[in-house]
Amino acid sequence: MTATMSAWVQDGYGPASGVRLAERAVPEPGQGEVLLRVHATALNSGDVRIMRGDPLLVRPVFGLRRPRNPVRGMDVAGTVVARGSDVDIVRVGDDVVVELPGGGGLAEYAVAPAARLAARPPSVSTLDAATLPIAAGTAWQALDAAEVGGGQRVLVLGASGGVGTFAVQLAGLRGADVHATCSARNRVSLEALGASVVDREAPLTSLPAGGYDAVIEIASGAPLRRLRRLVRDGGSVVLVGGDGGRVLGPVPRMLRGALLSIGSSRRIRSLTAKTRPEILTALLDLVAAGRLHPLIERQYAFADAGDALAHVEAGHTVGKVVVRVAE
C-alpha cells in the first residue's frame, strides 16, 4: 500500500466545478475503524448538499467554513485492507458495503466505522452494492414509517430518482399496489419496476380523496393539506425530500406537518433516515436473490468523478449515478 492516494477534494463550499483531483495521505483507521480500498461510490443528493453547504443548517454539523471532510461520496463498496484496534467483526480481505459518515468515497482509500459495515455477497456487483446504503435504506425506512404492507395502495411522489426507484420496488415486494409520479420521459422505466404511473403534470386534486393508504413524498412541493387529502383515515404521508429554504431547509415544512397531524387520523411524518446495517444486509440479500434491481443511469470512471457530481447537482438523475473508483 502506498502512503498517498488520489482523491477528489473541495477547498470550500460551492458547486461541483470547484471539486478537483489531488494527492492526499492515505488515512489510518482508528479504534473501531477499518481502512477500505474503494471499488465503487454511488452519489446522492445529500453529497451535493454537503458540497454546497446548502441549507446553511448543515454547516455546524459538517464544518462552518468548509467541509471537515473535503472528499464527497458516502455510499461505498470496497475491500478491507487494514483494521484499527478493537475490530474483530471483519477481516482484511472482506468485501463490504457501507455508508460513510460525512463522505470520503471519491478516493482510492477511505476509513469506515466497522459497526456500519455489511458483507457484500459475491453475486452482487460492486456497482449495484454501492447504490444501496442511503437511497434504498431511506426507501425501506419510509415504507416502515408509513406501515406499508400487503394489499395497500401506495403513491410515491417524485419516483424517478434513487430513493423513488427503490421505494417502488420495495413497496411492491411488500405486496402493495404501487402508483408513482414521474415525468413522461421516465414513464417506461417506472412501469418496468412495477408502478402504475401518474403523470407528474396532472394536478394532485385530480386524484381521489382518500384513495391511498400511504403517500411517500420524495419530490412534489405540494401543499401539505393537499397531500394529506390523498390518504384515507388512518393513513400516513411520509416526507422524504429535503428541499426548502436557504437557511433552515425542510425544517419549517416538517414542523407544519407535525402541527397538522395533531388530532388527525391522517398523519404527516417527516423521515430522518438512520444508518441501519441490518437493513443494508437485507437489501444486499434481495439484490443477490434477483428480487431487487438497482437502476443505474450512468457510470463514471474515477477520472470523471467531477462530472458525476455535476450531473447529480443538476438534479435530473434517473435512478443512481455510480463512480468506478477501482477498475
Short mmCIF file of C-alpha atoms in Angstrom, two decimals:
data_model
loop_
_atom_site.label_atom_id
_atom_site.label_comp_id
_atom_site.label_asym_id
_atom_site.label_seq_id
_atom_site.Cartn_x
_atom_site.Cartn_y
_atom_site.Cartn_z
CA MET A 1 0.00 0.00 0.00
CA THR A 2 1.32 3.46 -0.87
CA ALA A 3 1.45 6.40 1.53
CA THR A 4 -0.59 8.66 -0.76
CA MET A 5 -3.74 8.30 -2.81
CA SER A 6 -5.77 10.17 -5.40
CA ALA A 7 -8.94 11.85 -4.15
CA TRP A 8 -11.48 14.39 -5.36
CA VAL A 9 -11.42 17.28 -2.88
CA GLN A 10 -13.05 20.66 -2.34
CA ASP A 11 -11.34 23.59 -0.63
CA GLY A 12 -14.59 25.27 0.40
CA TYR A 13 -18.35 25.03 -0.02
CA GLY A 14 -19.53 25.52 -3.58
CA PRO A 15 -20.59 23.86 -6.86
CA ALA A 16 -19.14 20.76 -8.46
CA SER A 17 -16.92 22.91 -10.66
CA GLY A 18 -14.82 23.65 -7.56
CA VAL A 19 -14.01 19.99 -6.85
CA ARG A 20 -10.55 18.90 -8.01
CA LEU A 21 -8.40 15.77 -8.18
CA ALA A 22 -5.49 15.85 -5.71
CA GLU A 23 -3.00 13.66 -3.89
CA ARG A 24 -3.67 13.07 -0.21
CA ALA A 25 -2.21 10.91 2.52
CA VAL A 26 -3.89 7.53 2.89
CA PRO A 27 -5.93 7.77 6.12
CA GLU A 28 -5.22 5.46 9.03
CA PRO A 29 -8.06 3.57 10.75
CA GLY A 30 -8.57 4.42 14.39
CA GLN A 31 -10.25 2.49 17.16
CA GLY A 32 -13.32 0.69 15.84
CA GLU A 33 -12.50 1.60 12.23
CA VAL A 34 -11.26 -0.13 9.10
CA LEU A 35 -9.43 1.11 6.01
CA LEU A 36 -11.16 0.27 2.73
CA ARG A 37 -9.80 0.04 -0.79
CA VAL A 38 -12.72 1.74 -2.53
CA HIS A 39 -14.11 -0.03 -5.60
CA ALA A 40 -17.30 1.96 -6.28
CA THR A 41 -19.03 5.02 -4.86
CA ALA A 42 -22.64 5.99 -5.54
CA LEU A 43 -23.59 9.66 -5.30
CA ASN A 44 -26.70 11.07 -3.66
CA SER A 45 -28.39 14.44 -3.35
CA GLY A 46 -27.01 14.52 0.20
CA ASP A 47 -23.48 14.64 -1.23
CA VAL A 48 -24.46 17.72 -3.21
CA ARG A 49 -25.99 19.38 -0.15
CA ILE A 50 -22.78 18.91 1.82
CA MET A 51 -20.69 20.01 -1.16
CA ARG A 52 -22.64 23.25 -1.42
CA GLY A 53 -23.25 23.72 2.32
CA ASP A 54 -26.93 24.12 1.50
CA PRO A 55 -29.00 24.67 3.56
CA LEU A 56 -26.85 26.62 5.99
CA LEU A 57 -28.26 24.42 8.74
CA VAL A 58 -25.86 21.62 7.70
CA ARG A 59 -22.70 23.68 8.27
CA PRO A 60 -22.49 23.42 12.08
CA VAL A 61 -22.55 19.63 11.58
CA PHE A 62 -20.19 19.26 8.61
CA GLY A 63 -17.98 22.34 9.00
CA LEU A 64 -18.66 26.07 9.37
CA ARG A 65 -16.33 27.45 6.67
CA ARG A 66 -15.62 24.31 4.64
CA PRO A 67 -16.49 20.61 4.92
CA ARG A 68 -14.39 18.93 7.60
CA ASN A 69 -14.03 16.01 5.22
CA PRO A 70 -13.17 17.54 1.83
CA VAL A 71 -13.95 14.31 -0.05
CA ARG A 72 -17.55 13.67 -1.12
CA GLY A 73 -19.21 10.28 -1.52
CA MET A 74 -20.91 8.44 1.34
CA ASP A 75 -22.07 5.17 -0.27
CA VAL A 76 -19.15 2.82 -0.83
CA ALA A 77 -18.40 -0.75 -1.84
CA GLY A 78 -14.84 -1.79 -1.08
CA THR A 79 -12.42 -4.28 0.44
CA VAL A 80 -10.99 -4.16 3.96
CA VAL A 81 -7.23 -3.63 3.74
CA ALA A 82 -6.43 -2.71 7.35
CA ARG A 83 -8.11 -2.71 10.75
CA GLY A 84 -7.86 -0.37 13.69
CA SER A 85 -7.82 -1.52 17.28
CA ASP A 86 -10.82 -3.37 18.75
CA VAL A 87 -12.09 -4.52 15.34
CA ASP A 88 -12.83 -8.22 15.17
CA ILE A 89 -16.12 -8.41 13.25
CA VAL A 90 -14.40 -8.24 9.83
CA ARG A 91 -11.10 -9.43 8.41
CA VAL A 92 -8.62 -7.99 5.97
CA GLY A 93 -9.77 -9.07 2.50
CA ASP A 94 -13.51 -8.96 3.29
CA ASP A 95 -15.68 -7.30 0.62
CA VAL A 96 -18.07 -4.87 2.30
CA VAL A 97 -20.60 -2.09 1.73
CA VAL A 98 -21.01 0.95 3.96
CA GLU A 99 -22.46 4.41 4.40
CA LEU A 100 -19.57 6.65 5.39
CA PRO A 101 -20.35 9.40 7.91
CA GLY A 102 -19.97 12.67 6.02
CA GLY A 103 -18.08 11.40 2.98
CA GLY A 104 -14.75 10.09 1.79
CA GLY A 105 -15.81 7.75 -1.02
CA LEU A 106 -14.38 9.63 -4.01
CA ALA A 107 -10.89 8.49 -3.11
CA GLU A 108 -8.82 5.36 -3.58
CA TYR A 109 -8.98 4.60 0.15
CA ALA A 110 -11.46 5.53 2.88
CA VAL A 111 -11.85 4.95 6.60
CA ALA A 112 -15.16 3.49 7.77
CA PRO A 113 -16.68 2.61 11.15
CA ALA A 114 -16.60 -1.18 11.46
CA ALA A 115 -20.05 -1.20 13.10
CA ARG A 116 -21.60 0.18 9.90
CA LEU A 117 -20.26 -2.49 7.54
CA ALA A 118 -22.35 -5.07 5.72
CA ALA A 119 -20.81 -8.01 3.87
CA ARG A 120 -21.17 -7.90 0.08
CA PRO A 121 -22.42 -11.21 -1.35
CA PRO A 122 -20.17 -12.44 -4.18
CA SER A 123 -23.07 -12.39 -6.64
CA VAL A 124 -23.73 -8.65 -6.08
CA SER A 125 -21.51 -6.37 -8.15
CA THR A 126 -19.67 -3.51 -6.50
CA LEU A 127 -21.65 -1.05 -8.63
CA ASP A 128 -25.03 -2.43 -7.55
CA ALA A 129 -23.91 -2.73 -3.94
CA ALA A 130 -22.78 0.90 -3.76
CA THR A 131 -26.26 2.16 -4.73
CA LEU A 132 -27.94 0.69 -1.66
CA PRO A 133 -26.96 2.28 1.68
CA ILE A 134 -28.59 5.72 1.55
CA ALA A 135 -31.15 5.53 -1.28
CA ALA A 136 -32.51 2.03 -0.69
CA GLY A 137 -32.10 2.35 3.08
CA THR A 138 -34.14 5.57 3.05
CA ALA A 139 -36.84 3.96 0.90
CA TRP A 140 -37.06 0.99 3.30
CA GLN A 141 -37.39 3.25 6.34
CA ALA A 142 -40.00 5.45 4.62
CA LEU A 143 -42.16 2.40 3.95
CA ASP A 144 -41.70 1.30 7.56
CA ALA A 145 -42.78 4.75 8.78
CA ALA A 146 -45.92 4.50 6.63
CA GLU A 147 -46.50 0.92 7.81
CA VAL A 148 -46.83 -0.25 4.21
CA GLY A 149 -47.94 -3.85 3.86
CA GLY A 150 -49.74 -6.28 1.57
CA GLY A 151 -52.93 -5.15 -0.13
CA GLN A 152 -52.32 -1.46 0.48
CA ARG A 153 -52.33 1.26 -2.15
CA VAL A 154 -49.22 3.46 -2.10
CA LEU A 155 -48.40 6.64 -4.01
CA VAL A 156 -44.73 7.61 -4.48
CA LEU A 157 -44.34 11.25 -5.48
CA GLY A 158 -41.18 12.02 -7.45
CA ALA A 159 -40.30 8.38 -8.02
CA SER A 160 -37.64 8.53 -10.73
CA GLY A 161 -34.60 9.19 -8.53
CA GLY A 162 -32.62 6.79 -6.37
CA VAL A 163 -34.95 6.69 -3.36
CA GLY A 164 -38.03 6.59 -5.56
CA THR A 165 -36.95 3.71 -7.78
CA PHE A 166 -36.15 1.66 -4.68
CA ALA A 167 -39.38 2.68 -2.91
CA VAL A 168 -41.44 1.49 -5.87
CA GLN A 169 -39.74 -1.91 -5.89
CA LEU A 170 -39.70 -2.42 -2.12
CA ALA A 171 -43.37 -1.47 -1.77
CA GLY A 172 -44.19 -3.99 -4.50
CA LEU A 173 -42.18 -6.66 -2.67
CA ARG A 174 -44.33 -5.95 0.40
CA GLY A 175 -47.42 -6.71 -1.66
CA ALA A 176 -48.62 -3.14 -2.16
CA ASP A 177 -50.33 -1.71 -5.23
CA VAL A 178 -47.81 0.97 -6.19
CA HIS A 179 -48.59 4.20 -8.02
CA ALA A 180 -45.88 6.73 -8.83
CA THR A 181 -45.43 10.17 -10.37
CA CYS A 182 -42.65 11.00 -12.80
CA SER A 183 -42.02 12.92 -16.00
CA ALA A 184 -43.11 11.47 -19.31
CA ARG A 185 -39.54 10.55 -20.25
CA ASN A 186 -39.23 8.29 -17.20
CA ARG A 187 -42.59 6.53 -17.52
CA VAL A 188 -41.20 3.39 -19.16
CA SER A 189 -38.52 2.98 -16.50
CA LEU A 190 -41.02 3.25 -13.63
CA GLU A 191 -43.52 0.93 -15.28
CA ALA A 192 -40.76 -1.64 -15.76
CA LEU A 193 -40.21 -1.52 -11.98
CA GLY A 194 -43.87 -2.35 -11.37
CA ALA A 195 -45.50 1.04 -10.81
CA SER A 196 -48.73 2.39 -12.23
CA VAL A 197 -47.53 5.79 -13.43
CA VAL A 198 -49.39 9.03 -12.74
CA ASP A 199 -48.39 11.95 -14.95
CA ARG A 200 -46.36 14.38 -12.86
CA GLU A 201 -48.03 17.30 -14.64
CA ALA A 202 -51.51 16.18 -13.54
CA PRO A 203 -52.74 18.18 -10.53
CA LEU A 204 -52.94 16.20 -7.28
CA THR A 205 -56.53 17.43 -6.94
CA SER A 206 -57.38 15.13 -9.85
CA LEU A 207 -56.54 12.10 -7.69
CA PRO A 208 -59.27 10.63 -5.49
CA ALA A 209 -59.52 11.89 -1.92
CA GLY A 210 -58.64 9.12 0.50
CA GLY A 211 -57.51 6.96 -2.40
CA TYR A 212 -54.24 5.79 -0.81
CA ASP A 213 -53.15 4.08 2.35
CA ALA A 214 -49.79 5.87 2.21
CA VAL A 215 -48.11 8.67 0.29
CA ILE A 216 -44.31 8.75 0.14
CA GLU A 217 -43.31 12.26 -0.91
CA ILE A 218 -39.79 12.44 -2.31
CA ALA A 219 -40.37 15.44 -4.55
CA SER A 220 -43.56 17.38 -5.24
CA GLY A 221 -43.58 20.70 -3.38
CA ALA A 222 -47.34 20.29 -2.96
CA PRO A 223 -49.14 21.92 -0.02
CA LEU A 224 -49.28 19.56 2.95
CA ARG A 225 -53.07 19.73 3.22
CA ARG A 226 -53.30 18.61 -0.40
CA LEU A 227 -51.05 15.64 0.35
CA ARG A 228 -53.00 14.71 3.45
CA ARG A 229 -56.22 14.76 1.43
CA LEU A 230 -54.93 11.82 -0.62
CA VAL A 231 -54.73 9.33 2.26
CA ARG A 232 -57.57 7.51 3.97
CA ASP A 233 -58.35 7.82 7.67
CA GLY A 234 -55.53 6.05 9.49
CA GLY A 235 -53.17 6.53 6.56
CA SER A 236 -49.85 8.37 6.53
CA VAL A 237 -47.94 10.88 4.45
CA VAL A 238 -44.18 10.43 4.82
CA LEU A 239 -41.98 13.38 3.81
CA VAL A 240 -38.63 12.21 2.47
CA GLY A 241 -37.38 15.08 0.33
CA GLY A 242 -35.12 17.69 1.88
CA ASP A 243 -35.93 20.79 -0.18
CA GLY A 244 -36.72 24.08 1.48
CA GLY A 245 -35.25 27.47 2.28
CA ARG A 246 -31.60 28.50 2.09
CA VAL A 247 -31.14 28.66 5.87
CA LEU A 248 -33.34 26.02 7.52
CA GLY A 249 -34.05 23.77 4.54
CA PRO A 250 -37.02 21.46 5.13
CA VAL A 251 -37.35 22.14 8.87
CA PRO A 252 -40.26 24.64 8.67
CA ARG A 253 -42.24 22.26 6.45
CA MET A 254 -41.53 19.38 8.83
CA LEU A 255 -42.87 21.45 11.73
CA ARG A 256 -46.01 22.35 9.77
CA GLY A 257 -46.56 18.66 9.08
CA ALA A 258 -46.28 17.85 12.77
CA LEU A 259 -48.78 20.58 13.65
CA LEU A 260 -51.26 19.41 11.01
CA SER A 261 -51.07 15.90 12.44
CA ILE A 262 -52.22 16.92 15.91
CA GLY A 263 -55.63 15.38 16.49
CA SER A 264 -55.81 14.00 12.94
CA SER A 265 -56.22 10.35 11.94
CA ARG A 266 -54.16 11.07 8.80
CA ARG A 267 -50.61 11.64 9.98
CA ILE A 268 -47.84 13.57 8.26
CA ARG A 269 -44.48 12.11 9.26
CA SER A 270 -41.06 13.57 8.45
CA LEU A 271 -38.43 10.91 7.88
CA THR A 272 -34.90 11.27 9.18
CA ALA A 273 -33.28 8.11 7.86
CA LYS A 274 -30.65 6.46 10.04
CA THR A 275 -27.70 4.23 9.19
CA ARG A 276 -29.00 0.69 9.68
CA PRO A 277 -26.51 -2.08 8.73
CA GLU A 278 -29.16 -4.76 9.28
CA ILE A 279 -31.37 -3.12 6.63
CA LEU A 280 -28.39 -2.86 4.27
CA THR A 281 -27.72 -6.57 4.74
CA ALA A 282 -31.35 -7.37 3.91
CA LEU A 283 -31.16 -5.17 0.80
CA LEU A 284 -28.00 -6.90 -0.39
CA ASP A 285 -29.73 -10.26 0.08
CA LEU A 286 -32.66 -9.06 -2.06
CA VAL A 287 -30.29 -7.99 -4.85
CA ALA A 288 -28.42 -11.30 -4.59
CA ALA A 289 -31.73 -13.16 -4.90
CA GLY A 290 -32.69 -11.18 -8.03
CA ARG A 291 -35.69 -9.58 -6.33
CA LEU A 292 -34.37 -6.01 -6.15
CA HIS A 293 -32.76 -4.32 -9.15
CA PRO A 294 -30.77 -1.09 -8.75
CA LEU A 295 -31.44 1.26 -11.64
CA ILE A 296 -28.09 2.79 -12.59
CA GLU A 297 -28.49 5.65 -15.04
CA ARG A 298 -24.80 6.44 -15.51
CA GLN A 299 -21.41 5.02 -14.60
CA TYR A 300 -18.36 7.26 -14.46
CA ALA A 301 -14.67 6.45 -14.36
CA PHE A 302 -12.81 7.79 -11.34
CA ALA A 303 -11.06 10.34 -13.56
CA ASP A 304 -14.50 11.79 -14.39
CA ALA A 305 -15.90 11.94 -10.85
CA GLY A 306 -16.20 15.73 -11.06
CA ASP A 307 -18.59 15.29 -13.98
CA ALA A 308 -20.55 12.75 -11.95
CA LEU A 309 -21.02 15.27 -9.13
CA ALA A 310 -22.09 17.92 -11.65
CA HIS A 311 -24.68 15.54 -13.13
CA VAL A 312 -26.20 14.82 -9.72
CA GLU A 313 -26.04 18.52 -8.87
CA ALA A 314 -28.14 19.27 -11.98
CA GLY A 315 -30.99 17.37 -10.35
CA HIS A 316 -32.28 15.21 -13.20
CA THR A 317 -30.82 11.83 -12.29
CA VAL A 318 -32.91 8.76 -13.07
CA GLY A 319 -32.09 6.05 -10.56
CA LYS A 320 -28.47 6.15 -9.44
CA VAL A 321 -25.10 7.54 -10.54
CA VAL A 322 -22.04 5.44 -9.67
CA VAL A 323 -18.30 6.18 -9.90
CA ARG A 324 -15.97 3.25 -10.60
CA VAL A 325 -13.07 4.10 -8.29
CA ALA A 326 -11.06 0.92 -8.89
CA GLU A 327 -11.48 -0.79 -12.25
#
